[in-house]
C-alpha cells in the first residue's frame, strides 16, 4: 500500500527495471501489515501504513536496501468481531513469507529483514524464517515490537503508548498517510493495562470492548516522525554490524569468543 | 498498493471504521496483482496498479461495493529469470484468497468478486473459489482477461494489445499511477504472436527474451481510461443481474428454464 | 478406464514391460477425466472416455507417445447435487498430477502433455504444471477446451455444441465406448447460452436444472470421430514443433527474435 | 480401468444416471490399484485389474453395491527403479481416498469398503479411513491382502503364491483381462522368501533384482477365478453381518457383551 | 517417558553430550506410544511404556544403538470416547516421524528402526518411512505387532493375549514401570475375538464397550520380561543381518540371487 | 519424560482411568520441551525436564489440573550442528499442539495452558493457539520465557541467567532429574550478551561456538526449586483470575470497562 512518492524511491512496486538496475540493491526488507478495524478514526490499513513507514525509514538510512511490497493482510482473527476485519490463518502467512523470500533469494539476495507491525504476525513470520534457515541456511533479521522499542528509546521525550488505534498509531498514520487519519473523529479512551505474566490468545473485544484504546486524539505527525527516526536509529547500526558480518549470527552477538 | 485518493473512496485500507459504517457496503471485490519485471519502463507493480484501477472502476459504477486491499504478489515464476521478480506458489495464492474471503464472509458479505490482472493468477484463484463453494456454498464471480475483453469491446476505437509491458499496460499505468510510468524509457518491441492451440507452462524468457513486448511507447492515459470504462461497461450490468438473483448462478445464465 | 484394444497400443496400463521396451517412447500424455452425472443417457465416465479417446488420437498420430492411465476423478463439486457425482478437491488433483509427472520424469521423460476434458480440471492441472516448472524447470503442454476448439475447427462441417451431456459428448462416447451410450434414453434439451463476461463458480444445477443440456439424441459416432481427428490435426503439428525445440517455449512461439 | 462388460453392471463409470437410479445401490467399494512394472509378461495395470476383478466379484455377490472407478495409481516408489513405474506419495493417496469417500457420503451412502491390491496402498488408505472416522463418524471396511487370504482359503486346492508378477497375479489377469497377459513371455523365477520379523521400507529391486518373482508361466484363468471366488466367499458373509449391524463395529465382532 | 535408570543408558534424553560422545552410537530406534485410556488399572502411558521397554531391550542387545525419546502421542481416535484419550491425526504423526528421522540423518546416522506399540500407529509411520525412502533413499526397519509376535514366539511357555489393557499389557507395565500398574484394580474381562477377514476402522467402544478386555489381573512382571526378551531374540539377529548388509534390503531377504 | 513419582500425581501418562476419575480435573497444561545438545554436562532432555518441572509446579498449586505428557521434541534446528540434536519443523509442532488440544476439548475441557521452555517453540505453539481460537473459540493461556520471568521475580535473591545449558538450566535439572545432571563435567563459560534490537533466526553455533554458555558449575537444586516456586507464584494467581472469568479474556485484563 505504497502511499507517497519518496526520494530516493526504495519501494519495489514503484520502481521500473531501470530504477532497480541503477539502485545497486543488495538487501531487502519485507514489511507485514494487517487489514483490521482501528476505530472510527483510523484506517483499516493502519498497520500496513506503519510497517511501510518504518521499513522505508530503515531502508533509506541503511542504503542499498529495497522495500518489498508490504503485505496488506496479517493474522487478525482476534479482531474479527469488528466489522470488515480480514485475517489470514497463521500457516498462510508463513507460506507467503516463505515464497516471497525464496523468490528474492533466486536473485542472489541473502541479506533480508522482515518487519512486523502487528501483534499477530511475528509467530508465523518467525516460523517462516526458521524453515528458510533449515532449508537454505539463510539467516533472517526479524524486526518487530516498534511500540515497546520506541517507548523505551523515546522515554523522557515522548510517552509512546502500546495501544491499538491509540496515540502512537495515530501519530504514525499522520506521518505516513495523513489524508487517511480522521483525528477529528478520535475520542480518547483509557490506555490498556499491560504486562501480565501469561498471555491469552483470544478475543480482543473481550479485553477492549470498543476495539480501540488510548489517546488517539493526542497523536501528531511530529510524534510519528520521532517514532520512525527512533526505530531507524536503533535498528540501522545493528544491521550495519550484521552486514559487516555477512548477515550471519556471530560471536560478536553473544560476546563469547569463538 | 492504493495510490490515489478517489471520490468516493472504495478502498478498504484507506477507510476508517466510520467510513465503512456509512458506506452501506454489501459487496466486495478482491483484486490480485503481481510483483514482476515489466521492462525498464514500467514498474514492478504494473499488474497491481491495473487490477486496482479496474476494480475501482467497477466498484464505483456498481455501487455499495468495497475494494479489498489488492494482493501485491501473484504467481509469477515464469518471469523469475528477470531481476527482482517475486512469485508465490500457486497453493499459497489459493490459501490467501480462501482466508480473505472467509474473513469477509464472517461479516455477512456473500456477494464477492475476484479480479485477476495477471496470467498466472486465475488458476489458483479459481481453485480457491471452488473450495469455498464446496465448503460454504458461496458462488464467487471471477473477472479476468481484461486485455482480451477490452480488445474485443474497443475494436474499431482502440487497438488493445495482449502484450506484457506493452501498450495497453503502459496505458493502464498512465491512467492509474502516472508517476510510475517511465514512458521516456519505453522502446517499442514486436507484438507477441498469440493463439496457439496448446499452451505451454514455462519460461516467459524463452518466448520473449527481453521480458517485454509490444508498443509501450504508444500508450496513453486516454487509452487507459478507455480500457477501465470498457471493462466496467461490460462487467457491471452482468453483476447487476447477478445481484438481482441473489448472487447465484441461475437459469437466466443458461437460457434454460428450470 | 481403457476401453477398447487399439493398434498399436499406446496405453501404459495395457502394456507389459516388453511392450514398453519395444515402443521407444519418449513422450507421455496424461488424460484427466471425471466421474459425474451425465443424464440418464450418458455414463458417469463420459469425460474420462472423452479424455482417453482424444489422448489416444493424439498419441497415435504423434508417435513415440505413451498415454498414461486416465484419471477417472476430477474436480466436479459443481455437479455434486446430482446423484453419485464424485469430486476431488482442487488441491488433491494438483498433487495427483505432480506425483504422476515426477514419477514419469524419474524415467528420463521430459516431453509431457496434460489433456483435460472437463471444465473443473484445468486450474488445478495448471497449478501442478507451474509448481513442476518451478521445482524442475520442466515445461508442460496443456491441452484443453476440446469443445470450443472442435467447434471452431469443424465450423461449416459439424456444428459442435458446448453442452454438458449434449450432442458432442454423446458423439465422443459413441466413438470411444459405444456400449455405454444409451442414445435411446436421450431427450434433446435446449443448448446452453454461453459467453458471459464474468464466470461464476457455483452450482451447475442452478443454471441447468436437469443437469444436462443440448441435443444428445443427435450425436453420432461419425461426429465423434470427426472431433477426435480435428483435435489431433490441430494439436499434433504444434507438438511436433515443440518437440523440435526440445519441448521448450521459444521465440518461434511469440514471433519475437531472441 | 474397467475392461469387460459384465452382467449386471456394477461399475459406476460404465453406468448412466438411469442405470444407477434403477440399481437401488446403498453400498460402495473403492478399489485401489497401481501402475507398476510387472515384468515383460504382465501389464502395468496388473494391480488395477486385480483390484477391479475382486471388487466386482464382491459387489455382485453382495448386491446393491456399486464399484467406484478403480484408482489406477498407488504408492509404488519402491518399484521406481523399473521403467515407467508411476507412484503417488502416500499423502496424495490419502487425500484422494478422503475426497472420493466424502463425495459418496454426500449422496447419503455410508456403507463403504476400500479394497487394496498392492502392498504400498493399505497404510495411506487406512490413514484416510481414520481421518474420515474422526471427522464424520463413518466406519469403513478395509479389504486387503488378497494373496495371503486366498493362500489360506485355497490351501489344498491351489497353491497361491505371494509373489510380485508371479503365478497368482498372472492368474488374476488371465481371469480379468486376458488380452493383456503375455504368458508367452513369462519365464518362471524363484518364489520370494517371506515372513521376516521386521519389514524394511525400501527398494524392491534390492530384494528382487529383476523386479518380478514366482512362477508366472504356471498361472491360469481357472486359478484366477478360484481366487476371486475365494475372496468373495470370505468377505461377503462378513460384510452381510456388518450390513445387518448398520455397518458399525459392534460387540458381535469381539465376542464381548455390551 | 523414560522411567527407570538403566545400565548402560541408551535413552537419548537421559544422556549428556559426553555420554553420547562416548557411546559410539551408529544406530537409532524411535519408539512410538500413545496416550489412551487403559481401564481403571493401567496408566494412560501404557503403550508408551511398552514401546520404550521393547526398544530398550532391543537396543541394549543390539549395541551401539540409541533410543530416541518415545513419542507419547499416537493415533488413538478410536478410543476418544473414553475419558482423556488424546489422539494425533495420522498426517501429524507422519510429519513427526519424518522430521525426527531427518534430524537424525543430519548427524550421519542412516541405520534407523521405528518401533510401534499401538495399532493406530503403523500406517502413518509407514507412510513416513516411504516418503523418507523416496526423498533420501534411506531404508527404515519397521518393528510392530509385538503381541502377535510374542504370542507365536512364546507359545507353549506363555499364553500371550492380543487384548487392549489385558494380561500382556499389564505384564509389560509391571516389567517397565511397576509403580504405575494398579493390578489391585484389575478385573478380568473376556478376551477379544480376533481374526476377521475384513478390518473396520471405527469405534473401539463399539466392539469393547468397557474399553478394555482380557485377563489383566493375571499379568506378571515375569511375563513382561519374557515378552521383552522374546521380541529382542526375534528382532536382533535380523537387525544384525541387516546391519551387515549396510542396512539395505538385499537378495538375502528374498532368497533370490541378484 | 515423566521422571519422579510425585504426590499427588498430576501427570496423565502415569495415572490410570481410576486415578483420573477421582481427580476431578477440569484444567490441563501441555508442556513442550526439546531434544537438544546441552553440552557435556546436561542431558538432551534438559528443556523437557524443565518444562515438566514447571508445569507440575503450577498444576499442583493451581489444583484440578492435569499435566499432559510433555512433548519431548521441539523446534531446534538452530542447534542441529551439535550432535544428535533433533528438530521438528515449526508446522509439525503446530499440528501436534492442535491435535492434542482438540482431543482434550473432546472431553469437555476448555481451560488449557501451554507451557514452553525452549526458544524455538513459542511461535509454532502460538500459531496453533490462534488456529484453535479461530476454529473453536477457545482461548488458551501461553506460559513461556521462564528464564526472564524468574530473573525478574528473583532479583536480589538469585541471579538467574538467560543462558543455554548454563546455571539456571543446571539448577532446574538438579531439581527435576538430578541423576541426569553431570555437574562434575560442567566448566563455566562466559554469559551470553543479550538484548539486541533485532533478533536473527540462524545458527546458535554462530554466536555460541561451543553450544553452551554460562556458569553451569554453579547451579544448585536450591536455585532450581526457587525458580519453580517463583514461576508458580507468578502464574498461578493469574490463572486463578482467568479461571474465575471462565478462562476468557475480559476487561479485567486491560483495565477498560466494557
mmCIF file of N, CA and C in Angstrom, chain A residues 112-147:
data_model
loop_
_atom_site.group_PDB
_atom_site.id
_atom_site.type_symbol
_atom_site.label_atom_id
_atom_site.label_comp_id
_atom_site.label_asym_id
_atom_site.label_seq_id
_atom_site.Cartn_x
_atom_site.Cartn_y
_atom_site.Cartn_z
ATOM 1 N N UNK A 112 18.359 -10.145 4.231
ATOM 2 C CA UNK A 112 16.914 -9.924 4.227
ATOM 3 C C UNK A 112 16.415 -9.719 5.654
ATOM 4 N N UNK A 113 15.548 -8.715 5.803
ATOM 5 C CA UNK A 113 14.892 -8.483 7.094
ATOM 6 C C UNK A 113 13.383 -8.541 6.904
ATOM 7 N N UNK A 114 12.704 -8.947 7.960
ATOM 8 C CA UNK A 114 11.240 -8.933 7.989
ATOM 9 C C UNK A 114 10.828 -7.961 9.079
ATOM 10 N N UNK A 115 9.924 -7.054 8.751
ATOM 11 C CA UNK A 115 9.453 -6.087 9.736
ATOM 12 C C UNK A 115 7.966 -6.288 9.963
ATOM 13 N N UNK A 116 7.602 -6.602 11.197
ATOM 14 C CA UNK A 116 6.191 -6.789 11.530
ATOM 15 C C UNK A 116 5.696 -5.620 12.369
ATOM 16 N N UNK A 117 4.440 -5.246 12.110
ATOM 17 C CA UNK A 117 3.886 -4.098 12.841
ATOM 18 C C UNK A 117 2.518 -4.422 13.416
ATOM 19 N N UNK A 118 2.321 -5.674 13.717
ATOM 20 C CA UNK A 118 1.011 -6.084 14.244
ATOM 21 C C UNK A 118 1.232 -7.349 15.059
ATOM 22 N N UNK A 119 0.583 -7.457 16.213
ATOM 23 C CA UNK A 119 0.941 -8.500 17.176
ATOM 24 C C UNK A 119 0.620 -9.926 16.748
ATOM 25 N N UNK A 120 -0.214 -10.113 15.737
ATOM 26 C CA UNK A 120 -0.480 -11.481 15.307
ATOM 27 C C UNK A 120 0.552 -12.025 14.333
ATOM 28 N N UNK A 121 1.429 -11.175 13.836
ATOM 29 C CA UNK A 121 2.300 -11.597 12.736
ATOM 30 C C UNK A 121 3.660 -12.168 13.115
ATOM 31 N N UNK A 122 4.284 -11.792 14.224
ATOM 32 C CA UNK A 122 5.621 -12.352 14.477
ATOM 33 C C UNK A 122 5.682 -13.880 14.536
ATOM 34 N N UNK A 123 4.753 -14.577 15.183
ATOM 35 C CA UNK A 123 4.922 -16.041 15.212
ATOM 36 C C UNK A 123 4.936 -16.678 13.827
ATOM 37 N N UNK A 124 3.957 -16.417 12.958
ATOM 38 C CA UNK A 124 4.058 -17.064 11.639
ATOM 39 C C UNK A 124 5.249 -16.568 10.823
ATOM 40 N N UNK A 125 5.635 -15.322 11.002
ATOM 41 C CA UNK A 125 6.809 -14.834 10.268
ATOM 42 C C UNK A 125 8.064 -15.542 10.764
ATOM 43 N N UNK A 126 8.155 -15.749 12.066
ATOM 44 C CA UNK A 126 9.334 -16.450 12.582
ATOM 45 C C UNK A 126 9.333 -17.915 12.157
ATOM 46 N N UNK A 127 8.170 -18.523 12.118
ATOM 47 C CA UNK A 127 8.112 -19.907 11.629
ATOM 48 C C UNK A 127 8.649 -19.982 10.200
ATOM 49 N N UNK A 128 8.278 -19.020 9.381
ATOM 50 C CA UNK A 128 8.806 -18.988 8.013
ATOM 51 C C UNK A 128 10.321 -18.832 8.027
ATOM 52 N N UNK A 129 10.807 -17.919 8.842
ATOM 53 C CA UNK A 129 12.251 -17.680 8.885
ATOM 54 C C UNK A 129 12.996 -18.937 9.325
ATOM 55 N N UNK A 130 12.431 -19.652 10.278
ATOM 56 C CA UNK A 130 13.091 -20.881 10.741
ATOM 57 C C UNK A 130 13.113 -21.950 9.634
ATOM 58 N N UNK A 131 12.030 -22.088 8.920
ATOM 59 C CA UNK A 131 12.011 -23.050 7.815
ATOM 60 C C UNK A 131 13.009 -22.638 6.730
ATOM 61 N N UNK A 132 13.077 -21.369 6.444
ATOM 62 C CA UNK A 132 14.024 -20.895 5.424
ATOM 63 C C UNK A 132 15.460 -21.144 5.872
ATOM 64 N N UNK A 133 15.717 -20.955 7.150
ATOM 65 C CA UNK A 133 17.061 -21.264 7.653
ATOM 66 C C UNK A 133 17.336 -22.762 7.505
ATOM 67 N N UNK A 134 16.352 -23.563 7.855
ATOM 68 C CA UNK A 134 16.555 -25.013 7.764
ATOM 69 C C UNK A 134 16.796 -25.449 6.319
ATOM 70 N N UNK A 135 16.056 -24.879 5.407
ATOM 71 C CA UNK A 135 16.145 -25.349 4.025
ATOM 72 C C UNK A 135 17.264 -24.700 3.223
ATOM 73 N N UNK A 136 17.634 -23.480 3.575
ATOM 74 C CA UNK A 136 18.594 -22.757 2.741
ATOM 75 C C UNK A 136 19.779 -22.190 3.518
ATOM 76 N N UNK A 137 19.786 -22.341 4.818
ATOM 77 C CA UNK A 137 20.889 -21.785 5.598
ATOM 78 C C UNK A 137 20.871 -20.271 5.695
ATOM 79 N N UNK A 138 19.824 -19.629 5.188
ATOM 80 C CA UNK A 138 19.762 -18.168 5.247
ATOM 81 C C UNK A 138 19.363 -17.704 6.650
ATOM 82 N N UNK A 139 20.014 -16.647 7.120
ATOM 83 C CA UNK A 139 19.710 -16.096 8.442
ATOM 84 C C UNK A 139 19.018 -14.751 8.249
ATOM 85 N N UNK A 140 17.814 -14.670 8.777
ATOM 86 C CA UNK A 140 16.960 -13.510 8.519
ATOM 87 C C UNK A 140 16.822 -12.676 9.774
ATOM 88 N N UNK A 141 16.887 -11.358 9.590
ATOM 89 C CA UNK A 141 16.714 -10.427 10.718
ATOM 90 C C UNK A 141 15.235 -10.142 10.918
ATOM 91 N N UNK A 142 14.784 -10.257 12.164
ATOM 92 C CA UNK A 142 13.372 -10.049 12.498
ATOM 93 C C UNK A 142 13.234 -8.742 13.268
ATOM 94 N N UNK A 143 12.514 -7.791 12.724
ATOM 95 C CA UNK A 143 12.294 -6.505 13.380
ATOM 96 C C UNK A 143 10.833 -6.426 13.767
ATOM 97 N N UNK A 144 10.565 -6.228 15.051
ATOM 98 C CA UNK A 144 9.171 -6.188 15.495
ATOM 99 C C UNK A 144 9.048 -5.364 16.760
ATOM 100 N N UNK A 145 7.847 -5.276 17.232
ATOM 101 C CA UNK A 145 7.601 -4.609 18.512
ATOM 102 C C UNK A 145 7.990 -3.143 18.531
ATOM 103 N N UNK A 146 7.594 -2.412 17.498
ATOM 104 C CA UNK A 146 8.022 -0.998 17.426
ATOM 105 C C UNK A 146 7.473 -0.166 18.579
ATOM 106 N N UNK A 147 6.300 -0.495 19.085
ATOM 107 C CA UNK A 147 5.759 0.346 20.160
ATOM 108 C C UNK A 147 6.624 0.255 21.412
#
